Amino acid sequence: GNLWWGSSVRAIDIYTPANQTSATTNVTMSFSASSYGQEAPLYLYLNSPSTQIGEVNLTSNATAFYSISIALRPGINQVFLASVRTPASTNPYMQYLTYGVKNVTITQN
């Protein structure tokens, strides 16, 4: 489909059953992404701007495939995608995006 472009941080909600027996569920999130007009980093956070779980370097105007491992807690988890490194004291929702993401898949390990 079309790339997700926008002017705010994007979040993907992932639900893990609350009655699971383990404390975490390990998954792999795979996606295609590109930056808009220049090479740029893409930062990934889990449930909070203080929990950075990954960083990928996007190339300009070319869609590449990325994969990241994530340990999810029971219940709803949110993976935030931001184009600017977001310290814990900064609201990630106020950052401007310079990237597009598509073809997101979540696979349990």
N, CA and C atoms as an extended XYZ file, in Angstrom:
327
Properties=species:S:1:pos:R:3:atomname:S:1:resname:S:1:resid:I:1 pbc="F F F"
N         0.818       -1.190        0.000 N   GLY     1
C         0.000        0.000        0.000 CA  GLY     1
C         0.855        1.243        0.000 C   GLY     1
N         0.211        2.382        0.179 N   ASN     2
C         0.908        3.660        0.233 CA  ASN     2
C         1.721        3.775        1.510 C   ASN     2
N         2.781        4.574        1.456 N   LEU     3
C         3.567        4.845        2.647 CA  LEU     3
C         2.763        5.710        3.607 C   LEU     3
N         2.991        5.551        4.907 N   TRP     4
C         2.385        6.436        5.910 CA  TRP     4
C         3.273        7.654        6.028 C   TRP     4
N         2.771        8.800        5.673 N   TRP     5
C         3.506       10.056        5.851 CA  TRP     5
C         2.685       10.912        6.779 C   TRP     5
N         3.311       11.809        7.520 N   GLY     6
C         2.521       12.661        8.389 CA  GLY     6
C         3.343       13.717        9.075 C   GLY     6
N         2.699       14.444        9.984 N   SER     7
C         3.386       15.516       10.703 CA  SER     7
C         3.384       15.274       12.206 C   SER     7
N         3.229       14.033       12.624 N   SER     8
C         3.324       13.694       14.043 CA  SER     8
C         3.899       12.285       14.157 C   SER     8
N         4.343       11.928       15.340 N   VAL     9
C         4.882       10.589       15.565 CA  VAL     9
C         3.785        9.564       15.315 C   VAL     9
N         4.139        8.465       14.694 N   ARG    10
C         3.192        7.383       14.429 CA  ARG    10
C         3.357        6.309       15.493 C   ARG    10
N         2.266        5.650       15.836 N   ALA    11
C         2.311        4.553       16.799 CA  ALA    11
C         1.586        3.356       16.224 C   ALA    11
N         2.104        2.189       16.522 N   ILE    12
C         1.472        0.938       16.140 CA  ILE    12
C         1.126        0.201       17.424 C   ILE    12
N        -0.145       -0.142       17.622 N   ASP    13
C        -0.567       -0.886       18.800 CA  ASP    13
C        -0.449       -2.379       18.527 C   ASP    13
N         0.129       -3.104       19.480 N   ILE    14
C         0.267       -4.556       19.382 CA  ILE    14
C        -0.319       -5.154       20.653 C   ILE    14
N        -1.295       -6.037       20.508 N   TYR    15
C        -1.933       -6.658       21.663 CA  TYR    15
C        -1.342       -8.036       21.929 C   TYR    15
N        -0.949       -8.276       23.181 N   THR    16
C        -0.470       -9.581       23.626 CA  THR    16
C        -1.459      -10.071       24.674 C   THR    16
N        -1.935      -11.309       24.595 N   PRO    17
C        -2.934      -11.786       25.564 CA  PRO    17
C        -2.506      -11.554       27.013 C   PRO    17
N        -3.423      -11.022       27.809 N   ALA    18
C        -3.126      -10.703       29.209 CA  ALA    18
C        -2.990      -11.959       30.068 C   ALA    18
N        -3.519      -13.091       29.608 N   ASN    19
C        -3.479      -14.316       30.410 CA  ASN    19
C        -2.329      -15.245       30.025 C   ASN    19
N        -1.340      -14.742       29.317 N   GLN    20
C        -0.213      -15.586       28.933 CA  GLN    20
C         0.606      -15.968       30.158 C   GLN    20
N         1.344      -17.059       30.070 N   THR    21
C         2.089      -17.563       31.226 CA  THR    21
C         3.443      -16.903       31.404 C   THR    21
N         4.046      -16.367       30.370 N   SER    22
C         5.357      -15.730       30.499 CA  SER    22
C         5.204      -14.220       30.691 C   SER    22
N         6.247      -13.586       31.235 N   ALA    23
C         6.215      -12.143       31.494 CA  ALA    23
C         6.264      -11.325       30.210 C   ALA    23
N         6.914      -11.873       29.184 N   THR    24
C         7.012      -11.163       27.910 CA  THR    24
C         6.800      -12.130       26.752 C   THR    24
N         6.431      -11.570       25.617 N   THR    25
C         6.319      -12.307       24.368 CA  THR    25
C         7.307      -11.693       23.395 C   THR    25
N         8.190      -12.493       22.837 N   ASN    26
C         9.179      -12.000       21.892 CA  ASN    26
C         8.619      -12.045       20.479 C   ASN    26
N         8.671      -10.909       19.798 N   VAL    27
C         8.180      -10.808       18.433 CA  VAL    27
C         9.225      -10.127       17.561 C   VAL    27
N         9.054      -10.269       16.262 N   THR    28
C         9.850       -9.533       15.293 CA  THR    28
C         8.902       -8.639       14.510 C   THR    28
N         9.208       -7.351       14.474 N   MET    29
C         8.437       -6.409       13.679 CA  MET    29
C         9.239       -6.117       12.419 C   MET    29
N         8.657       -6.395       11.273 N   SER    30
C         9.299       -6.149        9.984 CA  SER    30
C         8.501       -5.080        9.244 C   SER    30
N         9.195       -4.242        8.496 N   PHE    31
C         8.512       -3.179        7.770 CA  PHE    31
C         9.408       -2.643        6.663 C   PHE    31
N         8.786       -1.979        5.708 N   SER    32
C         9.496       -1.254        4.662 CA  SER    32
C         9.417        0.226        5.004 C   SER    32
N        10.504        0.958        4.754 N   ALA    33
C        10.507        2.392        5.078 CA  ALA    33
C        11.480        3.135        4.184 C   ALA    33
N        11.240        4.427        4.045 N   SER    34
C        12.168        5.305        3.332 CA  SER    34
C        12.062        6.694        3.932 C   SER    34
N        13.094        7.491        3.725 N   SER    35
C        13.047        8.871        4.203 CA  SER    35
C        12.602        9.768        3.052 C   SER    35
N        12.237       10.962        3.382 N   TYR    36
C        11.759       11.903        2.386 CA  TYR    36
C        12.853       12.903        2.060 C   TYR    36
N        13.498       12.723        0.926 N   GLY    37
C        14.430       13.717        0.420 CA  GLY    37
C        15.861       13.621        0.890 C   GLY    37
N        16.141       12.904        1.963 N   GLN    38
C        17.514       12.796        2.439 CA  GLN    38
C        17.655       11.561        3.326 C   GLN    38
N        18.884       11.108        3.539 N   GLU    39
C        19.100       10.012        4.466 CA  GLU    39
C        18.765       10.488        5.869 C   GLU    39
N        18.141        9.610        6.659 N   ALA    40
C        17.717       10.014        8.000 CA  ALA    40
C        17.555        8.801        8.900 C   ALA    40
N        17.782        8.984       10.199 N   PRO    41
C        17.542        7.890       11.133 CA  PRO    41
C        16.054        7.786       11.461 C   PRO    41
N        15.623        6.597       11.822 N   LEU    42
C        14.273        6.355       12.313 CA  LEU    42
C        14.427        5.683       13.672 C   LEU    42
N        13.847        6.287       14.707 N   TYR    43
C        13.961        5.775       16.066 CA  TYR    43
C        12.670        5.070       16.450 C   TYR    43
N        12.802        3.947       17.160 N   LEU    44
C        11.652        3.188       17.612 CA  LEU    44
C        11.648        3.135       19.134 C   LEU    44
N        10.480        3.392       19.723 N   TYR    45
C        10.305        3.396       21.169 CA  TYR    45
C         9.179        2.432       21.517 C   TYR    45
N         9.249        1.830       22.704 N   LEU    46
C         8.206        0.902       23.158 CA  LEU    46
C         7.522        1.469       24.390 C   LEU    46
N         6.253        1.802       24.254 N   ASN    47
C         5.364        2.232       25.337 CA  ASN    47
C         5.721        3.561       25.992 C   ASN    47
N         6.874        4.130       25.703 N   SER    48
C         7.303        5.355       26.372 CA  SER    48
C         8.466        5.979       25.605 C   SER    48
N         8.567        7.307       25.608 N   PRO    49
C         9.710        7.930       24.943 CA  PRO    49
C        11.032        7.679       25.671 C   PRO    49
N        10.982        7.091       26.853 N   SER    50
C        12.226        6.782       27.573 CA  SER    50
C        12.725        5.365       27.276 C   SER    50
N        11.984        4.595       26.465 N   THR    51
C        12.366        3.218       26.169 CA  THR    51
C        12.630        3.049       24.678 C   THR    51
N        13.811        3.473       24.235 N   GLN    52
C        14.176        3.305       22.830 CA  GLN    52
C        14.556        1.847       22.598 C   GLN    52
N        13.949        1.226       21.583 N   ILE    53
C        14.214       -0.190       21.303 CA  ILE    53
C        14.962       -0.396       20.001 C   ILE    53
N        15.149        0.649       19.240 N   GLY    54
C        15.867        0.468       17.986 CA  GLY    54
C        16.083        1.757       17.247 C   GLY    54
N        16.956        1.662       16.263 N   GLU    55
C        17.272        2.782       15.382 CA  GLU    55
C        17.706        2.194       14.045 C   GLU    55
N        17.127        2.686       12.968 N   VAL    56
C        17.535        2.254       11.630 CA  VAL    56
C        17.844        3.500       10.812 C   VAL    56
N        18.755        3.383        9.882 N   ASN    57
C        19.101        4.494        9.004 CA  ASN    57
C        18.399        4.317        7.667 C   ASN    57
N        17.527        5.262        7.357 N   LEU    58
C        16.747        5.203        6.127 CA  LEU    58
C        17.500        5.880        4.993 C   LEU    58
N        17.332        5.342        3.809 N   THR    59
C        17.959        5.948        2.638 CA  THR    59
C        16.961        6.871        1.948 C   THR    59
N        17.469        7.777        1.170 N   SER    60
C        16.652        8.774        0.502 CA  SER    60
C        15.904        8.191       -0.689 C   SER    60
N        14.591        8.390       -0.691 N   ASN    61
C        13.735        8.043       -1.829 CA  ASN    61
C        13.866        6.601       -2.307 C   ASN    61
N        14.262        5.713       -1.428 N   ALA    62
C        14.310        4.300       -1.774 CA  ALA    62
C        13.754        3.520       -0.595 C   ALA    62
N        12.788        2.664       -0.860 N   THR    63
C        12.177        1.894        0.211 CA  THR    63
C        13.022        0.656        0.492 C   THR    63
N        13.422        0.489        1.746 N   ALA    64
C        14.222       -0.661        2.165 CA  ALA    64
C        13.445       -1.451        3.210 C   ALA    64
N        13.870       -2.678        3.448 N   PHE    65
C        13.203       -3.579        4.383 CA  PHE    65
C        13.998       -3.634        5.687 C   PHE    65
N        13.299       -3.541        6.828 N   TYR    66
C        13.934       -3.550        8.138 CA  TYR    66
C        13.238       -4.552        9.040 C   TYR    66
N        13.953       -5.007       10.067 N   SER    67
C        13.416       -5.968       11.011 CA  SER    67
C        13.998       -5.678       12.389 C   SER    67
N        13.156       -5.728       13.432 N   ILE    68
C        13.604       -5.462       14.791 CA  ILE    68
C        12.914       -6.426       15.752 C   ILE    68
N        13.663       -6.939       16.724 N   SER    69
C        13.113       -7.832       17.744 CA  SER    69
C        12.602       -6.999       18.915 C   SER    69
N        11.428       -7.405       19.451 N   ILE    70
C        10.797       -6.657       20.534 CA  ILE    70
C        10.262       -7.646       21.572 C   ILE    70
N        10.456       -7.338       22.852 N   ALA    71
C         9.863       -8.116       23.944 CA  ALA    71
C         8.638       -7.355       24.440 C   ALA    71
N         7.447       -7.932       24.245 N   LEU    72
C         6.196       -7.272       24.599 CA  LEU    72
C         5.680       -7.777       25.940 C   LEU    72
N         5.082       -6.881       26.704 N   ARG    73
C         4.449       -7.272       27.962 CA  ARG    73
C         2.995       -7.660       27.669 C   ARG    73
N         2.335       -8.362       28.597 N   PRO    74
C         0.914       -8.689       28.375 CA  PRO    74
C         0.069       -7.428       28.248 C   PRO    74
N        -0.928       -7.463       27.388 N   GLY    75
C        -1.821       -6.329       27.178 CA  GLY    75
C        -1.442       -5.544       25.939 C   GLY    75
N        -1.809       -4.273       25.918 N   ILE    76
C        -1.546       -3.421       24.757 CA  ILE    76
C        -0.151       -2.811       24.860 C   ILE    76
N         0.607       -2.929       23.798 N   ASN    77
C         1.936       -2.330       23.676 CA  ASN    77
C         1.889       -1.359       22.509 C   ASN    77
N         2.620       -0.252       22.616 N   GLN    78
C         2.688        0.710       21.522 CA  GLN    78
C         4.132        0.883       21.087 C   GLN    78
N         4.344        0.731       19.781 N   VAL    79
C         5.647        1.008       19.188 CA  VAL    79
C         5.524        2.358       18.508 C   VAL    79
N         6.338        3.337       18.970 N   PHE    80
C         6.335        4.677       18.401 CA  PHE    80
C         7.472        4.801       17.401 C   PHE    80
N         7.207        5.423       16.261 N   LEU    81
C         8.191        5.670       15.219 CA  LEU    81
C         8.418        7.176       15.156 C   LEU    81
N         9.670        7.600       15.304 N   ALA    82
C         9.974        9.035       15.307 CA  ALA    82
C        11.214        9.304       14.482 C   ALA    82
N        11.235       10.436       13.809 N   SER    83
C        12.380       10.784       12.972 CA  SER    83
C        13.412       11.623       13.708 C   SER    83
N        13.126       12.002       14.946 N   VAL    84
C        14.044       12.780       15.755 CA  VAL    84
C        14.236       12.036       17.072 C   VAL    84
N        15.490       11.921       17.526 N   ARG    85
C        15.737       11.258       18.810 CA  ARG    85
C        14.965       12.007       19.882 C   ARG    85
N        14.222       11.269       20.695 N   THR    86
C        13.328       11.864       21.669 CA  THR    86
C        13.778       11.528       23.086 C   THR    86
N        14.413       12.464       23.785 N   PRO    87
C        14.766       12.186       25.180 CA  PRO    87
C        13.509       12.027       26.025 C   PRO    87
N        13.617       11.365       27.158 N   ALA    88
C        12.458       11.076       28.000 CA  ALA    88
C        11.699       12.339       28.399 C   ALA    88
N        12.384       13.475       28.481 N   SER    89
C        11.738       14.717       28.906 CA  SER    89
C        11.003       15.421       27.771 C   SER    89
N        11.089       14.889       26.553 N   THR    90
C        10.470       15.537       25.397 CA  THR    90
C         9.261       14.729       24.935 C   THR    90
N         8.207       15.405       24.600 N   ASN    91
C         7.014       14.738       24.105 CA  ASN    91
C         7.246       14.290       22.663 C   ASN    91
N         7.242       12.965       22.380 N   PRO    92
C         7.535       12.511       21.017 CA  PRO    92
C         6.455       12.892       20.014 C   PRO    92
N         5.269       13.222       20.479 N   TYR    93
C         4.175       13.536       19.577 CA  TYR    93
C         4.369       14.868       18.866 C   TYR    93
N         5.319       15.667       19.321 N   MET    94
C         5.521       16.980       18.741 CA  MET    94
C         6.586       16.994       17.651 C   MET    94
N         7.209       15.875       17.378 N   GLN    95
C         8.271       15.825       16.368 CA  GLN    95
C         7.656       15.754       14.966 C   GLN    95
N         8.354       16.287       13.994 N   TYR    96
C         7.895       16.204       12.614 CA  TYR    96
C         8.494       14.991       11.933 C   TYR    96
N         7.719       14.374       11.089 N   LEU    97
C         8.166       13.171       10.409 CA  LEU    97
C         8.817       13.493        9.079 C   LEU    97
N         9.826       12.724        8.745 N   THR    98
C        10.457       12.834        7.439 CA  THR    98
C        10.613       11.450        6.836 C   THR    98
N         9.713       10.545        7.158 N   TYR    99
C         9.832        9.172        6.674 CA  TYR    99
C         8.464        8.604        6.335 C   TYR    99
N         8.471        7.494        5.615 N   GLY   100
C         7.265        6.751        5.314 CA  GLY   100
C         7.478        5.295        5.659 C   GLY   100
N         6.429        4.627        6.129 N   VAL   101
C         6.491        3.221        6.521 CA  VAL   101
C         5.335        2.478        5.883 C   VAL   101
N         5.578        1.239        5.458 N   LYS   102
C         4.501        0.403        4.931 CA  LYS   102
C         4.851       -1.064        5.149 C   LYS   102
N         3.890       -1.936        4.882 N   ASN   103
C         4.068       -3.390        4.945 CA  ASN   103
C         4.572       -3.846        6.308 C   ASN   103
N         3.944       -3.377        7.385 N   VAL   104
C         4.336       -3.759        8.739 CA  VAL   104
C         3.763       -5.137        9.059 C   VAL   104
N         4.626       -6.044        9.507 N   THR   105
C         4.186       -7.374        9.957 CA  THR   105
C         4.803       -7.651       11.322 C   THR   105
N         4.030       -8.333       12.170 N   ILE   106
C         4.483       -8.734       13.492 CA  ILE   106
C         4.439      -10.261       13.550 C   ILE   106
N         5.567      -10.883       13.876 N   THR   107
C         5.670      -12.346       13.915 CA  THR   107
C         6.183      -12.758       15.284 C   THR   107
N         5.477      -13.687       15.936 N   GLN   108
C         5.952      -14.178       17.231 CA  GLN   108
C         7.139      -15.097       17.027 C   GLN   108
N         8.180      -14.915       17.843 N   ASN   109
C         9.389      -15.742       17.739 CA  ASN   109
C         9.209      -17.075       18.441 C   ASN   109
